[in-house]
Amino acid sequence: MSKLTCADVIESLPALALGALDDHERLDVTAHIDACSGCQTQYRQYVDISRGLLETVPQRFPPAALKRSLMLAIDPPKKNRATQVRAWFTGAQSLPRWAWGSAILAVLLVFSLLGVRYVSMLDQQNGLAQQLHEQQVTISVLTGNEKQSIAMLGTANAKGATATLMFDSQSATGVLLLHDLPVLPDTQSYQLWLVDSAGKRDSGAVFNVSPDSNGVATLVIYAPQALKNYVKCGVSIEPRGGSPKPTGPAALTGTYS
Amino acid sequence: MTTSSEQDLIERLRQQDTHALSELYDLFSSRVYSLAVAILGDTMAAQEVTQDTFMKVWKNPHLYHRDEGRFAGWLLTITRRLAIDHIRHENRRSGKSFSLDDENLPELRDPWQDEQARWRDLKHMMDELPLEQREVIVLAYYRGMSQSDIALYLDTPLGTVKTRLRLGMEKLRAAFVETRNI
């Protein structure tokens, strides 16, 4: 057993379970645990918690294209097909050089066209998968049993605009329903800010309202912590793409009741 | 295709049945991807880590042993390690270096149905922790930083970081053990 006492080791168990001990400490602590059943029991409890932390993150869905990419990666080309290709290649070696050049150019052209089409289809598919996911989240939030809603009102910069932030009381994911928010010029974006009791502002989303949306939009929000932990929220007008902290005028403001 | 039990799926993976991987992906990809996004904060990198996780399971299904615990726990541990490796790879470019070695940690042992409620409780307990305690736990576990790295990152004495981490985890442990005993 290492020279550390149980009291020393117990202090280090939480950090060990989180993988946060520095190398030199870790070796001493693990050597002690290997030989001490009491510390081992406590360590297992901390490990249970660390494993549980892996399950507590907000739920997201990968794009559908990812599964196809994985399945293609694990399914290598069949051997017999390779043999057939090799036989064809051997026969084709007798063709004149100009025929080879034309054939290669034609193949490159076809592959380029197919590649462009494939990328465009993948983009479309990813977009649809993301839309579907956001619709599922929206339905889940709107129909939840423990939902909370915060009303937001337009300032002088967005007169008549309203919004409602809705979320499940345990979740960091929510839905922002927007009405009559003016369309911004291309150089600007709206940015949602969530303010905690210490005044710290977390960015909740950066978005733009499309001209053909009739001023109505629904947005899924992914906050860094549970949405119930904030005390205020607001939407500001920022440079296109958003800012690390609010810099522009407020468009909507809301306070948790 | 009907959904097989986990153990059946793992047996079929060992026989390199591609349908088994497809079913496994359908069962777990959302949890794997969610964790990768939470750690990396980048959906493109998270997709890469998700694919690498399933590739690793495909190539090494024999590394999972049923007596070590739940399959999902093993899978998520691989995800976390690959995600943190990704962060470290990026960090090495800026001259930093981190270390991690927890591949052989014991797994959770409770049945899945009971665990769903426990994870919700754990999430709630995390939300209830003081911000400074939650912050060091998140940096350690989801960003793969050691206590020394966190001290440097937060410009806070190492002793303070150790105390915050220990107090936070002790609170989680006390509450977690309590819920298990109810």
Short mmCIF file of N, CA, C and O in Angstrom, two decimals, chain A residues 56-184:
data_model
loop_
_atom_site.label_atom_id
_atom_site.label_comp_id
_atom_site.label_asym_id
_atom_site.label_seq_id
_atom_site.Cartn_x
_atom_site.Cartn_y
_atom_site.Cartn_z
N THR A 56 -26.60 13.06 -18.22
CA THR A 56 -27.42 14.21 -17.84
C THR A 56 -27.37 15.35 -18.86
O THR A 56 -27.86 16.43 -18.58
N VAL A 57 -26.80 15.11 -20.01
CA VAL A 57 -26.66 16.20 -20.97
C VAL A 57 -27.96 16.35 -21.79
O VAL A 57 -28.70 15.39 -21.93
N PRO A 58 -28.23 17.55 -22.31
CA PRO A 58 -29.45 17.74 -23.11
C PRO A 58 -29.46 16.83 -24.34
O PRO A 58 -28.41 16.61 -24.94
N GLN A 59 -30.64 16.31 -24.66
CA GLN A 59 -30.71 15.33 -25.75
C GLN A 59 -30.61 16.01 -27.12
O GLN A 59 -31.23 17.02 -27.38
N ARG A 60 -29.76 15.44 -27.96
CA ARG A 60 -29.60 15.92 -29.34
C ARG A 60 -29.69 14.71 -30.27
O ARG A 60 -29.49 13.58 -29.84
N PHE A 61 -29.97 14.95 -31.53
CA PHE A 61 -30.07 13.86 -32.50
C PHE A 61 -29.06 14.08 -33.62
O PHE A 61 -29.02 15.17 -34.20
N PRO A 62 -28.26 13.06 -33.93
CA PRO A 62 -27.29 13.23 -35.02
C PRO A 62 -28.00 13.29 -36.37
O PRO A 62 -29.09 12.73 -36.50
N PRO A 63 -27.40 13.95 -37.37
CA PRO A 63 -28.02 13.97 -38.70
C PRO A 63 -28.10 12.56 -39.27
O PRO A 63 -27.23 11.73 -39.00
N ALA A 64 -29.13 12.33 -40.09
CA ALA A 64 -29.35 10.98 -40.63
C ALA A 64 -28.16 10.51 -41.47
O ALA A 64 -27.85 9.32 -41.53
N ALA A 65 -27.48 11.47 -42.11
CA ALA A 65 -26.36 11.10 -42.99
C ALA A 65 -25.24 10.41 -42.22
O ALA A 65 -24.45 9.66 -42.79
N LEU A 66 -25.16 10.66 -40.92
CA LEU A 66 -24.06 10.10 -40.13
C LEU A 66 -24.15 8.57 -40.08
O LEU A 66 -23.14 7.87 -40.16
N LYS A 67 -25.37 8.05 -39.98
CA LYS A 67 -25.50 6.60 -39.92
C LYS A 67 -25.08 5.97 -41.25
O LYS A 67 -24.37 4.96 -41.27
N ARG A 68 -25.48 6.60 -42.34
CA ARG A 68 -25.09 6.05 -43.65
C ARG A 68 -23.57 6.07 -43.80
O ARG A 68 -22.97 5.12 -44.30
N SER A 69 -22.97 7.15 -43.33
CA SER A 69 -21.51 7.25 -43.43
C SER A 69 -20.84 6.14 -42.60
O SER A 69 -19.87 5.52 -43.04
N LEU A 70 -21.39 5.89 -41.41
CA LEU A 70 -20.84 4.83 -40.55
C LEU A 70 -20.99 3.47 -41.22
O LEU A 70 -20.03 2.68 -41.28
N MET A 71 -22.19 3.21 -41.75
CA MET A 71 -22.43 1.89 -42.33
C MET A 71 -21.57 1.68 -43.59
O MET A 71 -21.10 0.57 -43.84
N LEU A 72 -21.34 2.77 -44.33
CA LEU A 72 -20.45 2.65 -45.50
C LEU A 72 -19.02 2.35 -45.05
O LEU A 72 -18.31 1.57 -45.68
N ALA A 73 -18.63 2.98 -43.94
CA ALA A 73 -17.25 2.80 -43.46
C ALA A 73 -16.99 1.37 -43.00
O ALA A 73 -15.87 0.88 -43.10
N ILE A 74 -18.03 0.69 -42.49
CA ILE A 74 -17.78 -0.67 -41.97
C ILE A 74 -18.05 -1.74 -43.01
O ILE A 74 -17.78 -2.91 -42.77
N ASP A 75 -18.61 -1.34 -44.15
CA ASP A 75 -18.96 -2.35 -45.16
C ASP A 75 -18.01 -2.22 -46.35
O ASP A 75 -18.30 -1.52 -47.30
N PRO A 76 -16.86 -2.88 -46.31
CA PRO A 76 -15.86 -2.70 -47.36
C PRO A 76 -16.32 -3.32 -48.68
O PRO A 76 -17.20 -4.18 -48.67
N PRO A 77 -15.73 -2.89 -49.81
CA PRO A 77 -16.12 -3.46 -51.11
C PRO A 77 -15.91 -4.96 -51.14
O PRO A 77 -14.96 -5.47 -50.54
N LYS A 78 -16.80 -5.67 -51.84
CA LYS A 78 -16.72 -7.13 -51.90
C LYS A 78 -15.51 -7.58 -52.70
O LYS A 78 -15.16 -6.97 -53.71
N LYS A 79 -14.90 -8.71 -52.28
CA LYS A 79 -13.68 -9.20 -52.93
C LYS A 79 -13.93 -9.59 -54.38
O LYS A 79 -13.15 -9.28 -55.24
N ASN A 80 -15.06 -10.29 -54.63
CA ASN A 80 -15.28 -10.78 -55.99
C ASN A 80 -15.45 -9.64 -56.98
O ASN A 80 -15.04 -9.72 -58.11
N ARG A 81 -16.01 -8.50 -56.49
CA ARG A 81 -16.16 -7.35 -57.37
C ARG A 81 -14.77 -6.81 -57.74
O ARG A 81 -14.51 -6.46 -58.87
N ALA A 82 -13.87 -6.81 -56.79
CA ALA A 82 -12.51 -6.33 -57.05
C ALA A 82 -11.84 -7.20 -58.11
O ALA A 82 -11.14 -6.71 -59.00
N THR A 83 -12.09 -8.52 -58.05
CA THR A 83 -11.49 -9.43 -59.01
C THR A 83 -12.01 -9.15 -60.42
O THR A 83 -11.27 -9.11 -61.38
N GLN A 84 -13.35 -8.89 -60.51
CA GLN A 84 -13.94 -8.59 -61.81
C GLN A 84 -13.33 -7.31 -62.40
O GLN A 84 -12.99 -7.25 -63.58
N VAL A 85 -13.16 -6.30 -61.55
CA VAL A 85 -12.62 -5.03 -62.01
C VAL A 85 -11.20 -5.25 -62.54
O VAL A 85 -10.81 -4.72 -63.58
N ARG A 86 -10.42 -6.06 -61.81
CA ARG A 86 -9.04 -6.31 -62.21
C ARG A 86 -9.01 -7.00 -63.60
O ARG A 86 -8.21 -6.67 -64.45
N ALA A 87 -9.94 -7.95 -63.84
CA ALA A 87 -9.98 -8.66 -65.11
C ALA A 87 -10.32 -7.71 -66.25
O ALA A 87 -9.70 -7.73 -67.31
N TRP A 88 -11.28 -6.82 -65.99
CA TRP A 88 -11.67 -5.85 -67.00
C TRP A 88 -10.49 -4.93 -67.33
O TRP A 88 -10.19 -4.64 -68.47
N PHE A 89 -9.78 -4.51 -66.28
CA PHE A 89 -8.65 -3.59 -66.43
C PHE A 89 -7.57 -4.23 -67.30
O PHE A 89 -7.00 -3.60 -68.18
N THR A 90 -7.31 -5.54 -67.09
CA THR A 90 -6.28 -6.24 -67.84
C THR A 90 -6.65 -6.23 -69.33
O THR A 90 -5.81 -5.96 -70.20
N GLY A 91 -7.92 -6.48 -69.65
CA GLY A 91 -8.37 -6.49 -71.03
C GLY A 91 -8.30 -5.11 -71.66
O GLY A 91 -7.96 -4.96 -72.84
N ALA A 92 -8.56 -4.11 -70.88
CA ALA A 92 -8.63 -2.75 -71.41
C ALA A 92 -7.25 -2.15 -71.67
O ALA A 92 -7.14 -1.11 -72.31
N GLN A 93 -6.20 -2.81 -71.23
CA GLN A 93 -4.85 -2.27 -71.42
C GLN A 93 -4.46 -2.18 -72.90
O GLN A 93 -3.57 -1.44 -73.27
N SER A 94 -5.14 -2.95 -73.77
CA SER A 94 -4.81 -2.95 -75.18
C SER A 94 -5.39 -1.73 -75.91
O SER A 94 -5.10 -1.51 -77.08
N LEU A 95 -6.23 -0.90 -75.26
CA LEU A 95 -6.85 0.25 -75.92
C LEU A 95 -5.79 1.31 -76.23
O LEU A 95 -4.79 1.44 -75.51
N PRO A 96 -6.01 2.15 -77.34
CA PRO A 96 -5.03 3.22 -77.65
C PRO A 96 -5.03 4.29 -76.55
O PRO A 96 -6.01 4.45 -75.82
N ARG A 97 -3.96 5.09 -76.49
CA ARG A 97 -3.78 6.07 -75.42
C ARG A 97 -4.86 7.17 -75.44
O ARG A 97 -5.34 7.58 -74.41
N TRP A 98 -5.25 7.62 -76.69
CA TRP A 98 -6.25 8.69 -76.76
C TRP A 98 -7.59 8.23 -76.16
O TRP A 98 -8.33 8.99 -75.53
N ALA A 99 -7.89 6.91 -76.32
CA ALA A 99 -9.16 6.39 -75.79
C ALA A 99 -9.12 6.40 -74.26
O ALA A 99 -10.11 6.73 -73.58
N TRP A 100 -7.95 6.08 -73.74
CA TRP A 100 -7.80 6.12 -72.28
C TRP A 100 -8.02 7.53 -71.75
O TRP A 100 -8.73 7.74 -70.76
N GLY A 101 -7.37 8.51 -72.42
CA GLY A 101 -7.48 9.91 -71.97
C GLY A 101 -8.93 10.37 -71.97
O GLY A 101 -9.41 10.96 -70.99
N SER A 102 -9.66 10.07 -73.04
CA SER A 102 -11.06 10.49 -73.14
C SER A 102 -11.89 9.83 -72.05
O SER A 102 -12.75 10.46 -71.42
N ALA A 103 -11.61 8.53 -71.85
CA ALA A 103 -12.39 7.80 -70.85
C ALA A 103 -12.17 8.37 -69.46
O ALA A 103 -13.12 8.57 -68.68
N ILE A 104 -10.89 8.69 -69.16
CA ILE A 104 -10.60 9.23 -67.82
C ILE A 104 -11.29 10.58 -67.63
O ILE A 104 -11.88 10.86 -66.59
N LEU A 105 -11.24 11.44 -68.70
CA LEU A 105 -11.89 12.75 -68.61
C LEU A 105 -13.39 12.60 -68.37
O LEU A 105 -13.99 13.29 -67.54
N ALA A 106 -13.98 11.66 -69.11
CA ALA A 106 -15.44 11.45 -68.98
C ALA A 106 -15.78 10.98 -67.57
O ALA A 106 -16.73 11.46 -66.94
N VAL A 107 -14.95 10.06 -67.05
CA VAL A 107 -15.21 9.54 -65.70
C VAL A 107 -15.08 10.66 -64.66
O VAL A 107 -15.92 10.80 -63.77
N LEU A 108 -14.02 11.50 -64.84
CA LEU A 108 -13.83 12.61 -63.89
C LEU A 108 -15.02 13.55 -63.91
O LEU A 108 -15.49 14.02 -62.87
N LEU A 109 -15.52 13.83 -65.12
CA LEU A 109 -16.65 14.74 -65.26
C LEU A 109 -17.88 14.18 -64.55
O LEU A 109 -18.57 14.88 -63.80
N VAL A 110 -18.13 12.89 -64.80
CA VAL A 110 -19.31 12.26 -64.18
C VAL A 110 -19.17 12.28 -62.67
O VAL A 110 -20.12 12.64 -61.95
N PHE A 111 -17.98 11.95 -62.17
CA PHE A 111 -17.79 11.94 -60.72
C PHE A 111 -17.96 13.34 -60.12
O PHE A 111 -18.51 13.51 -59.04
N SER A 112 -17.46 14.36 -60.83
CA SER A 112 -17.60 15.73 -60.31
C SER A 112 -19.07 16.09 -60.19
O SER A 112 -19.52 16.63 -59.18
N LEU A 113 -19.84 15.77 -61.26
CA LEU A 113 -21.27 16.10 -61.24
C LEU A 113 -21.98 15.34 -60.13
O LEU A 113 -22.79 15.91 -59.39
N LEU A 114 -21.64 14.05 -60.01
CA LEU A 114 -22.28 13.25 -58.96
C LEU A 114 -21.92 13.78 -57.58
O LEU A 114 -22.74 13.83 -56.67
N GLY A 115 -20.63 14.20 -57.43
CA GLY A 115 -20.17 14.70 -56.13
C GLY A 115 -20.94 15.94 -55.71
O GLY A 115 -21.41 16.05 -54.58
N VAL A 116 -21.10 16.88 -56.65
CA VAL A 116 -21.82 18.12 -56.35
C VAL A 116 -23.25 17.80 -55.95
O VAL A 116 -23.79 18.32 -54.97
N ARG A 117 -23.86 16.88 -56.73
CA ARG A 117 -25.27 16.51 -56.45
C ARG A 117 -25.37 15.84 -55.08
O ARG A 117 -26.28 16.11 -54.32
N TYR A 118 -24.39 14.96 -54.78
CA TYR A 118 -24.42 14.22 -53.51
C TYR A 118 -24.30 15.18 -52.32
O TYR A 118 -25.05 15.10 -51.35
N VAL A 119 -23.35 16.13 -52.44
CA VAL A 119 -23.17 17.10 -51.34
C VAL A 119 -24.43 17.91 -51.14
O VAL A 119 -24.88 18.15 -50.01
N SER A 120 -25.05 18.32 -52.26
CA SER A 120 -26.26 19.11 -52.15
C SER A 120 -27.39 18.31 -51.48
O SER A 120 -28.13 18.83 -50.64
N MET A 121 -27.49 17.01 -51.84
CA MET A 121 -28.53 16.18 -51.22
C MET A 121 -28.26 15.98 -49.73
O MET A 121 -29.17 15.98 -48.91
N LEU A 122 -26.97 15.81 -49.39
CA LEU A 122 -26.63 15.64 -47.97
C LEU A 122 -27.01 16.87 -47.17
O LEU A 122 -27.55 16.79 -46.07
N ASP A 123 -26.71 18.06 -47.76
CA ASP A 123 -27.06 19.32 -47.08
C ASP A 123 -28.56 19.40 -46.85
O ASP A 123 -29.03 19.75 -45.79
N GLN A 124 -29.32 19.04 -47.91
CA GLN A 124 -30.79 19.08 -47.79
C GLN A 124 -31.25 18.13 -46.69
O GLN A 124 -32.10 18.47 -45.87
N GLN A 125 -30.65 16.93 -46.70
CA GLN A 125 -31.07 15.93 -45.72
C GLN A 125 -30.75 16.37 -44.29
O GLN A 125 -31.55 16.22 -43.38
N ASN A 126 -29.54 16.95 -44.12
CA ASN A 126 -29.17 17.44 -42.79
C ASN A 126 -30.13 18.53 -42.33
O ASN A 126 -30.53 18.57 -41.17
N GLY A 127 -30.49 19.40 -43.28
CA GLY A 127 -31.42 20.48 -42.94
C GLY A 127 -32.77 19.94 -42.50
O GLY A 127 -33.34 20.38 -41.50
N LEU A 128 -33.26 18.94 -43.23
CA LEU A 128 -34.57 18.34 -42.90
C LEU A 128 -34.52 17.62 -41.55
O LEU A 128 -35.44 17.72 -40.74
N ALA A 129 -33.39 16.91 -41.31
CA ALA A 129 -33.25 16.19 -40.04
C ALA A 129 -33.24 17.18 -38.88
O ALA A 129 -33.84 16.95 -37.83
N GLN A 130 -32.55 18.32 -39.08
CA GLN A 130 -32.49 19.34 -38.03
C GLN A 130 -33.88 19.93 -37.79
O GLN A 130 -34.30 20.11 -36.64
N GLN A 131 -34.62 20.19 -38.89
CA GLN A 131 -35.98 20.73 -38.75
C GLN A 131 -36.86 19.75 -37.98
O GLN A 131 -37.61 20.15 -37.08
N LEU A 132 -36.75 18.47 -38.33
CA LEU A 132 -37.57 17.46 -37.66
C LEU A 132 -37.24 17.41 -36.17
O LEU A 132 -38.13 17.37 -35.32
N HIS A 133 -35.93 17.44 -35.87
CA HIS A 133 -35.52 17.42 -34.47
C HIS A 133 -36.09 18.61 -33.71
O HIS A 133 -36.62 18.48 -32.61
N GLU A 134 -36.01 19.79 -34.33
CA GLU A 134 -36.50 20.99 -33.64
C GLU A 134 -38.01 20.93 -33.45
O GLU A 134 -38.53 21.37 -32.43
N GLN A 135 -38.70 20.34 -34.43
CA GLN A 135 -40.15 20.19 -34.26
C GLN A 135 -40.47 19.23 -33.11
O GLN A 135 -41.37 19.47 -32.31
N GLN A 136 -39.66 18.16 -33.01
CA GLN A 136 -39.88 17.19 -31.91
C GLN A 136 -39.65 17.87 -30.56
O GLN A 136 -40.41 17.68 -29.61
N VAL A 137 -38.56 18.68 -30.49
CA VAL A 137 -38.27 19.39 -29.23
C VAL A 137 -39.41 20.34 -28.90
O VAL A 137 -39.87 20.43 -27.76
N THR A 138 -39.89 21.07 -29.92
CA THR A 138 -40.97 22.05 -29.70
C THR A 138 -42.21 21.35 -29.15
O THR A 138 -42.80 21.80 -28.15
N ILE A 139 -42.58 20.25 -29.77
CA ILE A 139 -43.78 19.52 -29.30
C ILE A 139 -43.56 19.04 -27.88
O ILE A 139 -44.43 19.17 -27.01
N SER A 140 -42.36 18.52 -27.63
CA SER A 140 -42.07 18.00 -26.29
C SER A 140 -42.17 19.10 -25.23
O SER A 140 -42.73 18.90 -24.15
N VAL A 141 -41.65 20.30 -25.55
CA VAL A 141 -41.70 21.40 -24.57
C VAL A 141 -43.14 21.88 -24.40
O VAL A 141 -43.62 22.08 -23.28
N LEU A 142 -43.85 22.05 -25.52
CA LEU A 142 -45.20 22.61 -25.46
C LEU A 142 -46.18 21.67 -24.75
O LEU A 142 -47.19 22.12 -24.20
N THR A 143 -45.90 20.38 -24.77
CA THR A 143 -46.83 19.44 -24.16
C THR A 143 -46.34 18.93 -22.81
O THR A 143 -46.97 18.05 -22.23
N GLY A 144 -45.20 19.44 -22.33
CA GLY A 144 -44.63 18.96 -21.07
C GLY A 144 -45.52 19.27 -19.87
O GLY A 144 -46.27 20.26 -19.88
N ASN A 145 -45.41 18.44 -18.84
CA ASN A 145 -46.22 18.64 -17.63
C ASN A 145 -45.69 19.75 -16.74
O ASN A 145 -46.41 20.36 -15.99
N GLU A 146 -44.36 19.96 -16.80
CA GLU A 146 -43.76 20.93 -15.88
C GLU A 146 -43.27 22.16 -16.63
O GLU A 146 -42.19 22.67 -16.37
N LYS A 147 -44.05 22.59 -17.62
CA LYS A 147 -43.52 23.69 -18.43
C LYS A 147 -43.74 25.05 -17.74
O LYS A 147 -44.70 25.25 -17.00
N GLN A 148 -42.78 25.94 -18.00
CA GLN A 148 -42.86 27.31 -17.52
C GLN A 148 -42.83 28.21 -18.73
O GLN A 148 -42.23 27.86 -19.74
N SER A 149 -43.46 29.38 -18.62
CA SER A 149 -43.37 30.29 -19.76
C SER A 149 -43.08 31.71 -19.26
O SER A 149 -43.59 32.14 -18.22
N ILE A 150 -42.22 32.39 -19.99
CA ILE A 150 -41.83 33.76 -19.66
C ILE A 150 -42.25 34.65 -20.83
O ILE A 150 -41.84 34.41 -21.97
N ALA A 151 -43.05 35.67 -20.54
CA ALA A 151 -43.50 36.58 -21.59
C ALA A 151 -42.45 37.66 -21.81
O ALA A 151 -41.85 38.17 -20.86
N MET A 152 -42.22 38.01 -23.07
CA MET A 152 -41.28 39.09 -23.40
C MET A 152 -42.00 40.13 -24.26
O MET A 152 -42.80 39.76 -25.13
N LEU A 153 -41.68 41.40 -24.01
CA LEU A 153 -42.36 42.48 -24.74
C LEU A 153 -41.36 43.30 -25.54
O LEU A 153 -40.21 43.49 -25.10
N GLY A 154 -41.81 43.80 -26.68
CA GLY A 154 -40.94 44.59 -27.53
C GLY A 154 -40.63 45.95 -26.92
O GLY A 154 -41.49 46.56 -26.27
N THR A 155 -39.40 46.43 -27.15
CA THR A 155 -39.00 47.76 -26.70
C THR A 155 -39.31 48.74 -27.83
O THR A 155 -39.90 48.36 -28.85
N ALA A 156 -38.80 49.97 -27.68
CA ALA A 156 -39.00 50.97 -28.74
C ALA A 156 -38.37 50.52 -30.05
O ALA A 156 -38.76 50.97 -31.13
N ASN A 157 -37.37 49.61 -29.96
CA ASN A 157 -36.72 49.14 -31.19
C ASN A 157 -37.52 48.05 -31.90
O ASN A 157 -37.15 47.64 -33.01
N ALA A 158 -38.55 47.53 -31.25
CA ALA A 158 -39.37 46.49 -31.87
C ALA A 158 -40.79 46.65 -31.35
O ALA A 158 -41.33 45.75 -30.72
N LYS A 159 -41.36 47.81 -31.63
CA LYS A 159 -42.68 48.15 -31.09
C LYS A 159 -43.73 47.12 -31.54
O LYS A 159 -43.79 46.77 -32.72
N GLY A 160 -44.52 46.65 -30.59
CA GLY A 160 -45.59 45.71 -30.91
C GLY A 160 -45.13 44.27 -30.94
O GLY A 160 -45.95 43.35 -31.05
N ALA A 161 -43.81 44.03 -30.89
CA ALA A 161 -43.33 42.64 -30.94
C ALA A 161 -43.56 41.97 -29.58
O ALA A 161 -43.52 42.62 -28.53
N THR A 162 -43.82 40.68 -29.60
CA THR A 162 -43.94 39.90 -28.37
C THR A 162 -43.23 38.56 -28.56
O THR A 162 -42.99 38.14 -29.69
N ALA A 163 -42.90 37.94 -27.44
CA ALA A 163 -42.28 36.60 -27.52
C ALA A 163 -42.62 35.86 -26.24
O ALA A 163 -42.89 36.46 -25.20
N THR A 164 -42.59 34.56 -26.32
CA THR A 164 -42.79 33.71 -25.14
C THR A 164 -41.68 32.68 -25.11
O THR A 164 -41.45 31.97 -26.10
N LEU A 165 -40.97 32.62 -23.99
CA LEU A 165 -39.94 31.60 -23.81
C LEU A 165 -40.57 30.48 -22.99
O LEU A 165 -41.04 30.71 -21.87
N MET A 166 -40.61 29.26 -23.54
CA MET A 166 -41.24 28.13 -22.84
C MET A 166 -40.21 27.05 -22.62
O MET A 166 -39.38 26.79 -23.50
N PHE A 167 -40.25 26.42 -21.45
CA PHE A 167 -39.28 25.35 -21.16
C PHE A 167 -39.80 24.45 -20.06
O PHE A 167 -40.66 24.83 -19.27
N ASP A 168 -39.26 23.24 -20.05
CA ASP A 168 -39.53 22.30 -18.97
C ASP A 168 -38.70 22.76 -17.78
O ASP A 168 -37.55 23.17 -17.96
N SER A 169 -39.22 22.65 -16.57
CA SER A 169 -38.54 23.25 -15.42
C SER A 169 -37.18 22.62 -15.14
O SER A 169 -36.34 23.21 -14.50
N GLN A 170 -36.92 21.38 -15.62
CA GLN A 170 -35.63 20.74 -15.35
C GLN A 170 -34.66 20.87 -16.51
O GLN A 170 -33.52 20.42 -16.41
N SER A 171 -35.10 21.46 -17.59
CA SER A 171 -34.33 21.34 -18.84
C SER A 171 -33.59 22.61 -19.20
O SER A 171 -33.98 23.72 -18.85
N ALA A 172 -32.49 22.42 -19.94
CA ALA A 172 -31.74 23.56 -20.48
C ALA A 172 -32.19 23.84 -21.92
O ALA A 172 -31.64 24.69 -22.58
N THR A 173 -33.17 23.06 -22.39
CA THR A 173 -33.68 23.26 -23.75
C THR A 173 -35.07 23.90 -23.68
O THR A 173 -35.88 23.50 -22.85
N GLY A 174 -35.31 24.87 -24.49
CA GLY A 174 -36.61 25.54 -24.48
C GLY A 174 -37.01 25.97 -25.88
O GLY A 174 -36.30 25.72 -26.85
N VAL A 175 -38.15 26.62 -25.95
CA VAL A 175 -38.66 27.09 -27.24
C VAL A 175 -39.01 28.56 -27.12
O VAL A 175 -39.61 28.98 -26.13
N LEU A 176 -38.59 29.35 -28.11
CA LEU A 176 -38.92 30.77 -28.12
C LEU A 176 -39.91 31.02 -29.27
O LEU A 176 -39.60 30.74 -30.43
N LEU A 177 -41.11 31.50 -28.89
CA LEU A 177 -42.13 31.78 -29.90
C LEU A 177 -42.16 33.29 -30.14
O LEU A 177 -42.35 34.06 -29.19
N LEU A 178 -41.93 33.71 -31.36
CA LEU A 178 -41.78 35.14 -31.66
C LEU A 178 -42.93 35.64 -32.53
O LEU A 178 -43.36 34.93 -33.46
N HIS A 179 -43.39 36.87 -32.24
CA HIS A 179 -44.45 37.48 -33.06
C HIS A 179 -44.07 38.92 -33.39
O HIS A 179 -43.66 39.67 -32.50
N ASP A 180 -44.23 39.28 -34.64
CA ASP A 180 -44.10 40.68 -35.09
C ASP A 180 -42.74 41.30 -34.81
O ASP A 180 -42.64 42.50 -34.55
N LEU A 181 -41.70 40.49 -34.84
CA LEU A 181 -40.35 41.04 -34.69
C LEU A 181 -39.91 41.56 -36.06
O LEU A 181 -40.00 40.83 -37.06
N PRO A 182 -39.44 42.83 -36.14
CA PRO A 182 -39.09 43.39 -37.46
C PRO A 182 -37.93 42.64 -38.12
O PRO A 182 -37.07 42.11 -37.43
N VAL A 183 -37.94 42.61 -39.43
CA VAL A 183 -36.83 42.00 -40.19
C VAL A 183 -35.63 42.93 -40.10
O VAL A 183 -35.77 44.14 -40.26
N LEU A 184 -34.46 42.37 -39.84
CA LEU A 184 -33.24 43.20 -39.69
C LEU A 184 -32.49 43.27 -41.02
O LEU A 184 -32.62 42.37 -41.86
#
